[in-house]
XYZ file of C-alpha atoms in Angstrom:
782
model
C 86.143 30.679 -20.473
C 84.825 29.560 -17.971
C 87.066 26.874 -18.745
C 89.861 28.796 -17.134
C 87.632 29.814 -14.121
C 87.418 28.083 -10.838
C 84.262 26.928 -9.716
C 83.928 30.105 -7.469
C 84.509 31.988 -10.055
C 82.261 30.083 -12.651
C 79.656 30.605 -9.891
C 80.301 34.073 -8.909
C 80.487 35.428 -12.204
C 76.793 33.556 -12.685
C 75.661 35.374 -9.975
C 76.431 38.592 -10.946
C 74.620 37.876 -14.702
C 72.152 36.727 -13.175
C 71.687 40.003 -10.794
C 72.033 41.704 -13.964
C 69.357 40.286 -16.129
C 66.727 40.131 -12.483
C 68.320 44.409 -11.955
C 67.874 45.836 -15.275
C 64.400 45.172 -15.664
C 63.415 46.202 -12.027
C 65.341 49.356 -12.801
C 63.884 49.863 -15.742
C 60.315 49.407 -14.270
C 61.003 52.198 -11.562
C 61.897 54.515 -14.113
C 59.276 53.859 -16.088
C 56.446 53.927 -13.062
C 58.565 57.351 -11.816
C 57.464 58.555 -14.947
C 54.049 57.878 -15.024
C 53.624 58.733 -11.312
C 54.250 62.120 -12.225
C 52.670 62.145 -15.511
C 49.275 61.147 -13.530
C 50.366 64.040 -10.760
C 50.434 66.424 -12.991
C 47.219 65.595 -14.897
C 46.015 65.276 -10.809
C 47.020 68.219 -10.515
C 45.786 70.122 -13.781
C 42.242 68.117 -12.728
C 42.301 69.989 -9.052
C 43.532 73.182 -10.432
C 40.254 73.194 -12.903
C 38.271 72.313 -9.875
C 39.833 74.909 -8.048
C 38.602 77.789 -10.535
C 35.214 76.466 -12.214
C 32.871 79.074 -10.708
C 35.607 81.961 -12.424
C 35.580 79.622 -15.435
C 32.201 78.640 -16.293
C 30.886 82.645 -16.100
C 34.333 83.748 -17.898
C 33.194 80.906 -20.585
C 29.213 82.003 -20.646
C 30.822 85.321 -21.532
C 33.638 84.536 -23.626
C 35.506 87.339 -20.820
C 38.960 86.919 -22.960
C 41.098 89.026 -19.764
C 38.905 86.531 -17.211
C 40.468 83.650 -19.029
C 43.751 85.353 -19.821
C 44.120 86.092 -16.216
C 43.551 82.550 -14.582
C 45.924 81.429 -17.216
C 48.456 83.253 -15.528
C 47.740 83.342 -12.197
C 46.825 79.743 -11.749
C 47.358 77.695 -15.005
C 50.563 78.403 -15.608
C 51.885 78.050 -11.995
C 52.763 74.558 -13.076
C 55.698 74.246 -14.547
C 54.889 71.342 -17.030
C 52.280 73.325 -18.303
C 52.912 74.929 -22.310
C 49.839 76.207 -22.920
C 46.011 76.527 -22.781
C 42.983 77.256 -24.462
C 39.242 77.150 -23.516
C 36.503 76.074 -25.468
C 32.728 76.670 -25.902
C 30.117 73.655 -25.568
C 30.386 73.228 -29.073
C 34.330 73.156 -29.665
C 34.474 76.844 -30.912
C 37.818 78.474 -29.759
C 37.190 81.076 -27.721
C 41.355 81.429 -26.728
C 44.577 79.791 -26.525
C 47.716 80.663 -24.502
C 50.974 79.854 -24.615
C 53.361 80.273 -21.105
C 56.473 82.808 -21.356
C 58.658 81.384 -23.351
C 57.338 78.150 -24.755
C 57.087 79.308 -28.027
C 53.470 78.544 -29.973
C 53.116 75.439 -30.541
C 50.479 73.971 -33.290
C 47.450 72.192 -31.364
C 45.078 69.296 -33.114
C 41.511 69.740 -33.715
C 39.501 69.981 -30.379
C 37.397 66.542 -31.913
C 40.708 64.880 -31.612
C 41.867 65.873 -28.120
C 37.696 64.355 -27.298
C 37.294 61.904 -29.205
C 35.597 59.021 -27.581
C 34.853 60.809 -24.724
C 31.206 61.981 -22.966
C 30.671 65.456 -22.712
C 31.591 64.820 -18.696
C 34.644 63.095 -19.100
C 38.008 64.198 -18.559
C 40.446 62.890 -20.950
C 44.256 63.249 -22.360
C 45.715 62.316 -25.568
C 49.881 62.070 -25.772
C 51.013 63.528 -28.747
C 54.391 64.664 -30.207
C 54.575 68.986 -31.152
C 56.077 70.023 -34.426
C 59.172 70.410 -32.673
C 60.035 67.061 -31.751
C 58.682 67.703 -27.896
C 56.163 65.159 -26.256
C 53.471 66.917 -25.530
C 49.791 65.400 -22.943
C 46.192 67.143 -24.127
C 44.168 66.969 -21.525
C 40.769 67.835 -21.853
C 37.810 68.723 -18.858
C 34.593 70.068 -19.046
C 33.345 73.338 -17.673
C 30.058 72.579 -15.086
C 28.076 75.292 -14.678
C 25.097 75.737 -12.814
C 23.852 77.675 -14.981
C 22.228 75.888 -18.674
C 24.423 77.862 -21.493
C 21.130 77.771 -23.680
C 20.000 80.620 -21.311
C 21.072 83.526 -23.112
C 20.806 87.308 -22.192
C 21.447 86.882 -18.501
C 23.328 89.491 -17.279
C 25.916 89.180 -14.845
C 24.282 89.358 -11.225
C 21.434 87.063 -12.499
C 23.950 84.559 -13.799
C 25.209 84.461 -10.307
C 22.267 84.852 -8.685
C 21.480 81.988 -10.410
C 24.197 80.037 -9.365
C 23.930 80.984 -5.650
C 19.921 80.040 -5.242
C 20.841 76.678 -7.021
C 19.491 73.996 -4.570
C 21.791 71.067 -3.719
C 21.180 67.923 -6.618
C 20.288 70.595 -9.387
C 21.773 68.876 -12.492
C 25.043 70.643 -14.008
C 25.465 71.494 -17.522
C 28.433 71.659 -19.727
C 29.054 75.474 -20.531
C 32.328 74.351 -22.737
C 35.517 72.871 -22.296
C 39.590 73.657 -20.400
C 42.378 72.631 -22.541
C 45.772 72.597 -21.028
C 49.171 71.356 -22.631
C 51.311 69.409 -20.394
C 54.927 68.779 -21.317
C 55.857 65.148 -21.294
C 59.711 65.581 -22.429
C 60.032 68.374 -19.010
C 58.511 65.556 -17.146
C 60.974 62.731 -18.076
C 63.661 64.828 -17.579
C 62.729 65.525 -14.030
C 62.792 61.838 -13.742
C 66.201 61.654 -14.919
C 67.530 62.044 -11.804
C 65.587 59.545 -10.402
C 66.791 57.029 -12.871
C 70.519 58.165 -11.933
C 69.618 56.947 -8.625
C 67.816 53.857 -9.582
C 71.199 53.112 -11.613
C 73.660 53.491 -8.727
C 71.199 51.454 -6.364
C 71.051 48.895 -9.298
C 74.829 48.508 -9.677
C 75.397 48.152 -5.551
C 73.342 45.632 -5.559
C 75.202 43.969 -8.605
C 78.027 44.184 -6.596
C 77.235 43.130 -3.063
C 75.334 39.954 -4.666
C 78.955 39.288 -6.671
C 80.612 39.760 -3.002
C 78.164 37.988 -0.953
C 78.485 34.697 -3.653
C 82.012 35.559 -4.033
C 82.576 34.653 0.300
C 79.279 31.917 -0.141
C 81.061 30.009 -2.866
C 84.729 29.734 -1.313
C 82.738 28.475 2.237
C 80.941 25.500 -0.331
C 84.814 24.836 -2.725
C 87.053 25.218 -0.098
C 86.235 21.513 1.395
C 86.620 20.651 -2.732
C 89.592 22.089 -2.885
C 91.061 20.055 0.025
C 89.809 17.197 -1.079
C 91.312 17.911 -4.344
C 95.085 18.382 -2.298
C 94.181 15.007 -0.006
C 94.102 13.161 -3.515
C 96.835 14.624 -5.098
C 99.003 13.796 -1.680
C 97.407 10.366 -2.366
C 99.298 10.567 -5.951
C 102.219 11.606 -4.431
C 102.648 8.737 -1.836
C 101.876 10.990 1.304
C 99.881 9.173 2.974
C 100.589 10.402 7.019
C 97.764 12.955 7.268
C 93.593 12.588 7.415
C 91.066 14.577 6.118
C 88.580 16.438 7.775
C 86.082 18.908 6.525
C 84.836 21.282 9.134
C 81.798 22.683 8.454
C 77.458 23.513 9.227
C 74.879 21.923 7.308
C 71.629 23.148 9.357
C 68.467 23.150 8.498
C 65.674 24.883 10.080
C 62.561 23.695 9.619
C 59.631 26.368 10.361
C 56.130 24.813 10.424
C 53.637 26.813 11.490
C 49.789 27.011 10.513
C 46.888 28.586 12.085
C 43.769 28.407 11.575
C 41.250 31.017 12.780
C 37.097 30.002 11.996
C 34.904 32.356 13.810
C 31.811 31.372 13.417
C 29.122 34.386 15.283
C 25.102 34.486 15.225
C 24.676 37.780 15.557
C 21.095 38.531 16.681
C 19.594 41.775 16.773
C 16.599 42.634 19.173
C 14.983 46.116 18.989
C 12.727 47.365 21.780
C 9.805 49.620 21.597
C 9.214 51.598 24.684
C 5.915 52.709 24.985
C 5.047 55.505 27.313
C 2.083 54.961 29.796
C -0.654 57.653 29.342
C -3.226 55.530 29.058
C -5.017 57.910 31.886
C -4.206 61.211 29.532
C -5.736 58.759 26.507
C -8.599 57.897 28.281
C -9.654 61.646 29.187
C -8.753 62.654 25.360
C -11.410 60.022 24.110
C -14.033 61.144 26.390
C -13.960 64.768 25.555
C -13.643 63.904 22.189
C -16.772 61.278 22.154
C -18.652 64.293 23.710
C -17.786 66.387 21.268
C -19.053 63.899 19.017
C -22.342 63.348 20.310
C -22.457 66.926 20.251
C -21.965 66.830 16.389
C -24.011 64.383 16.278
C -26.790 65.636 17.757
C -26.305 69.031 15.426
C -26.290 67.265 12.452
C -29.422 65.093 13.710
C -31.616 67.646 12.967
C -30.053 68.707 9.402
C -30.343 64.676 8.350
C -33.758 64.433 9.534
C -35.093 67.825 6.064
C -32.511 65.799 4.056
C -33.013 61.542 4.637
C -34.976 61.215 1.379
C -31.501 62.551 -0.478
C -29.254 60.746 1.554
C -31.263 57.560 0.992
C -30.848 57.835 -2.995
C -26.916 58.732 -2.620
C -26.258 55.695 -0.436
C -28.702 53.640 -2.742
C -26.509 54.788 -6.241
C -23.577 56.338 -5.698
C -20.715 54.922 -3.681
C -19.687 56.346 -0.014
C -15.935 56.809 -0.212
C -15.398 58.518 -3.834
C -19.062 59.673 -4.066
C -18.818 57.855 -7.469
C -21.807 56.150 -9.052
C -21.843 52.324 -7.968
C -23.120 49.085 -9.403
C -26.228 49.588 -8.769
C -26.423 53.130 -11.061
C -23.597 52.038 -13.127
C -25.440 48.963 -14.109
C -29.077 50.983 -15.040
C -27.415 53.985 -16.763
C -25.045 51.328 -19.040
C -28.367 49.709 -19.560
C -30.201 52.518 -20.922
C -27.201 53.413 -23.136
C -27.065 50.229 -25.175
C -30.579 50.371 -25.970
C -30.304 54.105 -26.993
C -27.394 53.156 -29.091
C -28.909 50.096 -30.919
C -31.370 51.921 -31.496
C -29.381 54.981 -32.652
C -27.017 52.097 -34.596
C -23.799 54.057 -32.401
C -21.213 52.593 -30.447
C -20.633 52.539 -26.314
C -17.094 51.616 -25.423
C -16.371 50.226 -21.794
C -13.537 51.051 -19.767
C -12.791 48.061 -16.795
C -10.482 49.668 -14.967
C -7.722 47.829 -12.023
C -5.533 49.501 -9.835
C -1.847 47.577 -10.038
C -0.713 46.624 -6.598
C -3.180 48.675 -4.627
C -3.417 45.879 -2.003
C 0.652 46.344 -0.958
C -0.762 50.171 -0.229
C -3.245 48.890 2.338
C -0.832 46.456 3.920
C 2.289 49.025 4.132
C -0.039 52.319 5.134
C -2.972 50.883 6.040
C -6.247 51.260 4.729
C -6.826 54.275 5.477
C -4.172 55.365 2.966
C -5.326 53.080 0.524
C -9.137 55.333 0.954
C -7.041 58.193 0.282
C -6.037 57.372 -2.668
C -9.494 55.842 -4.567
C -10.511 59.548 -3.712
C -7.797 61.011 -5.672
C -8.520 58.360 -8.308
C -11.722 58.921 -8.292
C -11.494 63.270 -8.445
C -8.428 62.596 -11.356
C -10.684 60.316 -13.348
C -13.890 62.466 -12.778
C -11.698 65.148 -13.546
C -11.380 63.562 -17.547
C -15.095 64.396 -18.479
C -15.204 67.396 -20.850
C -16.837 70.377 -19.725
C -19.488 70.512 -22.767
C -20.761 66.706 -21.472
C -22.710 68.863 -18.680
C -24.802 70.870 -20.417
C -26.149 67.742 -22.800
C -25.709 64.934 -20.380
C -29.063 63.301 -21.165
C -29.408 63.311 -24.736
C -29.281 61.192 -26.993
C -26.342 62.447 -28.909
C -24.633 62.748 -25.353
C -20.685 62.081 -25.836
C -19.920 61.732 -22.382
C -17.180 59.667 -20.133
C -19.137 58.887 -17.000
C -17.106 57.661 -13.972
C -18.189 54.471 -11.588
C -16.957 52.613 -8.769
C -17.773 48.650 -8.531
C -15.968 48.597 -5.393
C -12.781 47.557 -3.754
C -10.107 49.177 -6.659
C -12.167 48.689 -9.934
C -13.510 51.865 -11.802
C -15.744 52.052 -15.031
C -15.739 54.519 -17.461
C -18.034 54.386 -19.929
C -18.013 56.882 -23.270
C -21.282 57.450 -25.208
C -22.166 58.139 -28.941
C -18.771 57.083 -30.217
C -18.127 56.862 -34.008
C -14.505 55.363 -34.320
C -13.522 52.381 -31.546
C -9.866 53.579 -32.450
C -10.882 56.887 -30.482
C -11.467 55.361 -26.970
C -7.523 54.443 -27.392
C -7.175 58.282 -26.770
C -9.519 58.606 -24.037
C -7.886 55.366 -22.158
C -4.169 56.915 -22.909
C -5.496 60.142 -21.073
C -6.363 58.195 -18.281
C -2.995 56.255 -17.661
C -1.755 59.674 -17.594
C -4.123 61.671 -14.904
C -3.347 58.374 -12.746
C 1.040 58.367 -13.863
C 1.548 61.478 -11.954
C 2.525 60.600 -8.007
C -0.214 60.815 -5.344
C 1.282 62.347 -2.197
C -0.659 60.697 0.610
C 0.618 61.021 4.781
C 4.160 62.298 3.936
C 3.809 59.557 0.968
C 4.822 60.016 -3.116
C 2.559 56.916 -4.647
C 2.428 56.162 -8.101
C -0.876 53.842 -8.745
C -1.112 52.587 -12.171
C -4.308 50.722 -13.688
C -4.567 48.260 -16.170
C -8.167 48.544 -18.721
C -10.048 46.537 -20.601
C -11.916 47.818 -23.213
C -14.966 46.141 -24.816
C -17.672 47.526 -27.129
C -20.874 47.256 -27.734
C -22.447 45.979 -29.318
C -19.779 44.618 -30.953
C -18.336 42.834 -27.874
C -21.915 42.033 -25.926
C -25.394 44.100 -26.036
C -26.341 44.192 -22.184
C -24.468 44.665 -19.060
C -23.526 42.024 -18.012
C -21.390 40.507 -20.897
C -20.031 43.569 -21.591
C -18.692 43.934 -18.165
C -17.294 40.485 -18.332
C -15.619 40.885 -21.376
C -14.478 44.177 -20.194
C -13.096 42.569 -17.126
C -11.092 39.482 -19.186
C -9.315 42.363 -21.497
C -8.266 44.219 -18.049
C -6.708 40.539 -16.923
C -4.942 40.287 -19.933
C -3.766 43.771 -19.897
C -2.806 43.418 -16.276
C -0.708 40.123 -16.934
C 0.760 41.355 -20.006
C 2.854 44.172 -17.696
C 0.587 46.655 -15.915
C -0.262 50.693 -16.398
C -1.728 49.705 -20.029
C -5.045 48.575 -21.745
C -6.210 46.212 -24.244
C -9.076 45.800 -26.620
C -11.388 42.505 -25.877
C -11.261 39.884 -28.408
C -12.628 36.273 -28.677
C -9.572 34.608 -28.168
C -9.133 36.385 -24.735
C -12.407 33.842 -23.516
C -10.633 30.286 -23.702
C -7.861 32.086 -21.389
C -9.969 33.502 -19.018
C -11.724 29.363 -18.706
C -7.536 28.830 -17.919
C -6.896 30.984 -15.654
C -9.937 30.178 -13.511
C -8.640 26.589 -13.637
C -4.747 27.700 -12.524
C -6.511 29.805 -9.833
C -8.223 27.053 -8.337
C -5.439 24.626 -8.525
C -2.585 27.028 -7.485
C -4.745 27.045 -4.313
C -3.477 24.067 -3.682
C 0.032 23.623 -5.043
C 1.410 24.294 -1.949
C -1.302 22.639 0.612
C 0.232 18.998 -1.611
C 3.624 19.809 -2.121
C 3.647 20.698 -5.732
C 6.253 23.422 -5.472
C 9.760 22.783 -6.120
C 13.369 24.862 -6.154
C 15.829 24.779 -8.561
C 19.107 26.865 -8.258
C 20.789 28.541 -10.667
C 24.782 29.203 -9.391
C 26.531 32.356 -9.556
C 29.971 32.146 -10.999
C 33.721 33.583 -10.001
C 34.831 34.639 -13.395
C 38.532 34.676 -11.852
C 38.627 31.400 -10.597
C 35.440 29.590 -11.561
C 34.220 28.986 -8.189
C 30.145 29.399 -7.101
C 29.878 31.989 -4.844
C 26.090 31.996 -4.644
C 23.057 30.191 -6.000
C 19.670 31.953 -6.802
C 16.669 29.800 -5.626
C 13.924 30.159 -8.413
C 9.983 28.224 -7.861
C 8.843 25.814 -10.054
C 5.149 24.414 -10.115
C 5.348 20.701 -10.633
C 1.742 21.121 -12.009
C 0.423 17.276 -11.554
C -1.201 17.497 -15.492
C 0.637 19.988 -17.375
C 4.240 19.423 -15.710
C 6.535 22.314 -14.893
C 4.381 25.452 -15.072
C 6.950 28.840 -15.645
C 6.851 31.049 -13.109
C 5.818 34.137 -15.059
C 2.394 32.628 -15.456
C 1.585 31.381 -11.631
C 3.982 34.242 -9.713
C 1.906 37.398 -10.909
C -1.194 35.119 -10.505
C -0.289 35.023 -7.139
C 0.211 38.185 -6.082
C -3.304 38.799 -7.741
C -5.223 36.354 -5.394
C -3.481 37.221 -2.539
C -0.904 33.831 -2.480
C 2.202 35.655 -2.811
C 3.082 36.355 0.884
C 2.031 32.313 1.985
C 4.702 31.108 -1.309
C 6.999 33.491 -0.481
C 7.382 32.053 2.950
C 7.927 28.381 1.238
C 10.223 29.785 -0.982
C 12.210 31.438 2.083
C 12.073 28.558 4.783
C 12.749 25.759 2.084
C 15.755 27.320 0.275
C 17.152 28.044 3.975
C 16.658 24.530 4.830
C 18.068 23.102 1.580
C 21.283 25.802 2.478
C 21.863 24.629 5.034
C 21.773 20.751 4.131
C 23.741 21.431 1.805
C 26.754 22.989 4.288
C 25.711 19.316 6.453
C 26.899 17.847 2.787
C 29.794 19.754 3.568
C 29.050 21.546 0.442
C 29.800 25.072 1.044
C 29.239 28.673 -1.209
C 28.736 32.373 0.441
C 25.502 32.676 -0.335
C 21.720 31.715 -1.036
C 19.742 34.228 -3.354
C 15.863 34.809 -2.397
C 13.736 36.782 -4.724
C 11.332 39.723 -2.482
C 7.813 40.379 -3.882
C 6.511 44.300 -2.816
C 3.718 41.921 -1.727
C 5.770 40.838 1.183
C 7.938 43.488 2.146
C 6.785 44.363 5.696
C 7.601 44.106 9.454
C 5.708 40.614 9.226
C 8.300 39.189 6.346
C 11.207 40.555 8.568
C 9.911 39.237 11.315
C 9.364 36.210 9.320
C 12.963 35.746 7.966
C 14.060 36.211 11.481
C 12.487 33.136 12.792
C 13.166 31.061 9.860
C 16.865 31.636 10.692
C 16.797 30.364 14.274
C 14.580 27.773 13.604
C 17.094 26.179 10.582
C 19.736 27.622 12.772
C 21.670 29.393 9.853
C 23.894 32.167 9.922
C 22.278 34.999 8.450
C 25.648 35.898 6.476
C 24.406 33.023 4.175
C 21.065 34.114 2.809
C 20.573 37.089 0.140
C 17.041 39.154 -0.486
C 16.263 39.821 -3.470
C 14.020 43.488 -4.154
C 13.109 45.167 -6.985
C 13.995 48.828 -7.832
C 10.742 49.455 -8.269
C 9.875 48.006 -4.903
C 12.310 50.186 -2.724
C 12.352 53.196 -4.758
C 8.120 53.012 -4.326
C 8.574 54.483 -1.045
C 12.289 55.863 -0.736
C 11.931 56.485 3.254
C 9.647 53.844 4.149
C 12.471 51.341 2.634
C 15.287 52.864 3.757
C 14.084 51.319 7.404
C 12.838 48.058 6.581
C 16.505 47.283 5.137
C 18.528 48.780 7.707
C 15.992 46.378 10.018
C 16.997 43.620 7.545
C 20.430 44.202 7.781
C 20.500 44.206 11.427
C 19.376 40.467 11.239
C 23.067 40.269 9.587
C 21.572 38.806 5.788
C 22.301 40.208 2.632
C 20.518 43.101 0.632
C 20.990 42.925 -3.176
C 18.782 45.145 -6.097
C 17.714 42.778 -8.991
C 16.442 43.744 -12.136
C 19.011 47.583 -11.749
C 18.743 49.406 -14.685
C 14.446 48.891 -15.570
C 13.554 51.482 -12.872
C 14.712 55.104 -11.939
C 16.728 54.710 -9.064
C 18.205 58.261 -7.859
C 22.321 58.168 -7.189
C 21.794 59.933 -3.596
C 18.769 57.504 -3.149
C 20.814 54.536 -3.041
C 23.653 55.585 -1.456
C 21.952 55.865 1.662
C 20.568 52.320 1.151
C 22.349 49.413 3.223
C 22.504 47.140 -0.004
C 25.267 45.010 -0.603
C 25.146 43.955 -4.707
C 23.253 44.843 -7.402
C 21.992 42.517 -10.314
C 22.229 44.088 -13.780
C 19.000 43.240 -15.884
C 18.982 40.431 -17.714
C 17.586 42.763 -20.909
C 20.505 45.091 -20.967
C 22.818 42.061 -21.060
C 21.148 40.406 -23.989
C 21.110 43.610 -26.271
C 24.692 43.914 -25.656
C 25.410 42.970 -28.712
C 22.944 44.939 -30.731
C 21.989 47.829 -28.382
C 24.894 50.715 -28.006
C 22.414 52.326 -25.249
C 22.906 48.995 -23.143
C 26.654 48.499 -23.353
C 26.661 52.571 -21.933
C 24.263 51.551 -19.877
C 26.314 48.253 -17.821
C 29.726 50.736 -17.936
C 27.775 53.350 -15.997
C 25.881 50.551 -13.615
C 29.146 48.638 -12.873
C 30.817 52.179 -12.353
C 28.360 52.921 -10.181
C 28.445 50.052 -8.392
C 32.081 49.722 -8.130
C 31.881 53.637 -6.768
C 29.209 52.222 -4.225
C 31.510 49.249 -2.824
C 28.776 46.852 -4.011
C 28.827 43.336 -5.253
C 27.573 42.876 -9.150
C 25.835 40.359 -10.743
C 25.275 39.899 -14.273
C 21.931 37.517 -15.247
C 21.151 35.638 -18.111
C 25.150 35.759 -19.624
C 24.329 33.128 -23.003
C 26.956 33.807 -25.221
C 31.242 34.560 -25.338
C 30.723 38.146 -26.500
C 28.672 38.685 -23.332
C 30.980 36.952 -21.124
C 33.653 39.645 -22.547
C 32.632 42.625 -22.325
C 31.410 42.280 -19.201
C 34.950 40.507 -17.911
C 36.299 43.843 -19.822
C 34.650 46.109 -17.850
C 35.846 44.903 -14.560
C 33.042 42.236 -13.634
C 33.157 39.938 -11.468
C 30.419 37.417 -11.480
C 27.769 36.523 -13.454
C 24.938 33.893 -13.747
C 23.249 32.544 -16.818
C 23.074 30.018 -19.249
C 26.807 30.146 -20.039
C 27.637 27.993 -17.113
C 24.041 27.105 -16.180
C 20.744 27.137 -15.683
C 18.577 26.815 -12.827
C 18.950 22.835 -11.628
C 16.821 20.627 -9.339
C 18.747 20.405 -5.819
C 20.543 16.839 -7.195
C 22.145 18.229 -10.239
C 22.607 21.072 -7.919
C 24.605 18.913 -5.661
C 26.884 16.915 -8.633
C 27.885 20.948 -10.033
C 28.775 21.613 -6.573
C 30.884 18.240 -5.980
C 32.945 18.630 -9.605
C 33.856 22.081 -9.542
C 33.383 22.254 -13.377
C 33.511 25.833 -14.262
C 37.321 25.743 -13.651
C 38.373 24.675 -16.352
C 35.578 26.901 -19.006
C 37.252 30.040 -16.918
C 40.011 28.609 -18.362
C 38.688 28.175 -21.986
C 37.129 31.233 -22.029
C 40.121 33.535 -20.274
C 42.519 31.782 -23.161
C 39.866 33.087 -25.942
C 39.507 35.912 -24.330
C 42.981 37.178 -24.318
C 43.477 35.890 -27.635
C 40.917 38.215 -29.533
C 41.714 40.982 -27.032
C 45.459 40.306 -28.770
C 44.256 40.359 -32.429
C 42.408 43.673 -31.443
C 44.836 45.694 -29.835
C 47.295 44.554 -33.039
C 44.541 46.545 -35.347
C 44.560 49.393 -33.142
C 44.606 52.874 -34.933
C 47.971 54.366 -34.155
C 47.182 57.081 -32.016
C 48.698 57.256 -28.585
C 46.441 57.496 -25.763
C 47.188 58.223 -22.002
């Protein structure tokens, strides 16, 4: 057939056929998209209606009020033209009422468990099915949320409404029941038919227009060829009296424009503090206070003369801050108890308590706040004493708890006349529980946790010095083992204690000797395989022991008060190295540096600003990683510090997210840029459904707050596939690379080694997804 056509006809026909192949898929897609849009709008309208009558529904569901539910269905739900029926269930899935729209007839409703399969109790869902009449139906289900727990029974309507009205903001919602709407997908498709006709008309016009345009263009192209053929025929016929001229244009316009605009700005924010000059008034107040205090001192002096003896004893044997026995009285009492216990052959247990991270309270809130905390701790420990102990306090059979403060944030508790050493654990648990309740200090809620070491006489020592040393050793192991816990002393701990003393001595000189180095672990974009960040990790290159793991010397540095100097060195070195990378042409978006809780103060902010200025490094290239515990320990103060850091221009990340107790309301107030999912949840993805659910929630939370998300500790393909399938874009872990020295990290940046690896992983993930899809059950889910 093509042989009988001219060149122009053939080209025109090819254009028409090609336009048909292009137009038909587009038309099908547009019609399909319109159907889906109408479906989504119907679902959206249904959800909006559910929210609009949520208050009526929660009351009607609670009381199974059938007339009220019928009125809501008739007045609200059946107003939507696609709604065929509605049904209401209680929180256990039992049917309360089902009604059908006028003229719709009755539908056979599948079991409620089929509609809610795979959904959380608070999630909305929809399931597509084909009714017995052949009509396509979408079952939309949504929870009916109530501010009143459905487990409460016997509430009158007035009491129910009163609980709803008096509910304060932030209170949890309860699932009172479920609403189910039947949406006719067949009606939606019929509604989309008119749109399909319109798309068909436009598609036909496009094909005809393409054919006409092709005809015009091809004729212009083939006219010179036809004329050339005519000249050839004339030459063959002997007609050589005419010349051949082809008129036409072959204009080629080359438009090339490139625009590169690089804006590199360094925003410096300077805050000025205006202090009102009221020195004269302050001096007057100070003088008045001094005079008043001197009058009170004169009055007290008269009384102190008569009580001098008692005061001297109090000062000699009791702590002035907490009024607890001091070290001197503690040693005398414990020595006496040990001698009696040896004679009567029973146990005496010593519990040595040290408050975790107490230095941070003094550094951030001041020593006055720290003193208040110590007083409250002493009071709570004293309240753990039994009432019966006060009667027979000095007898041999006295089984009592004696609390003392040795100094600083160290306390001791002595258990006398212990029959079974296992009972000491119950007392330790009671002490931990007593201190777990938050302490309100100067408008701040603080949780102070202790590390407790337990030594039992005569098993662990029969004199005060030995027993105290062994309890201190056990306390150190409790602190290094995770804090907020207790441990019994064992002989194996002594060797560790000697090693710890040597490690402390070496660590003090490590910074001065330049034994600390940084390794860098890349953060990889799952779409491109590019390095989009790196975390700076400190390593201690010990002259004899080699590389010391951070888990061994970082807690030690915090306990010794060296963490501030160590953190400053890490920040300065990481910024210096980042600038060196850039000078070598090795650019990546950010360098992440971990921040200890003891660094989180105004002095640290000033140091960050000075380091960025000294290194001439843009603040957008620095990211500070803080744990949930740091920012949530005092949320209001943390917000102010984080906002100050944001004004410097640096990025802020929450490290090990998911291990704390971050409130969503607080989290939304923090000026954060990134969440890092804790490696423990990533490690347990294959074995723990709770970890998988929590990771999904964290990803959804991060996306809703507009935060970047990074998963650390990714080591295998299964973890990678789960995270990518749930929308995570950046991961960090041994699947790509461990933390590398600077030389190896430079080679990694130059070689782009992850791009091919990402392609391989993506292909494997796609193959696995195809296999999983083929094995799915034939249930249609929308």
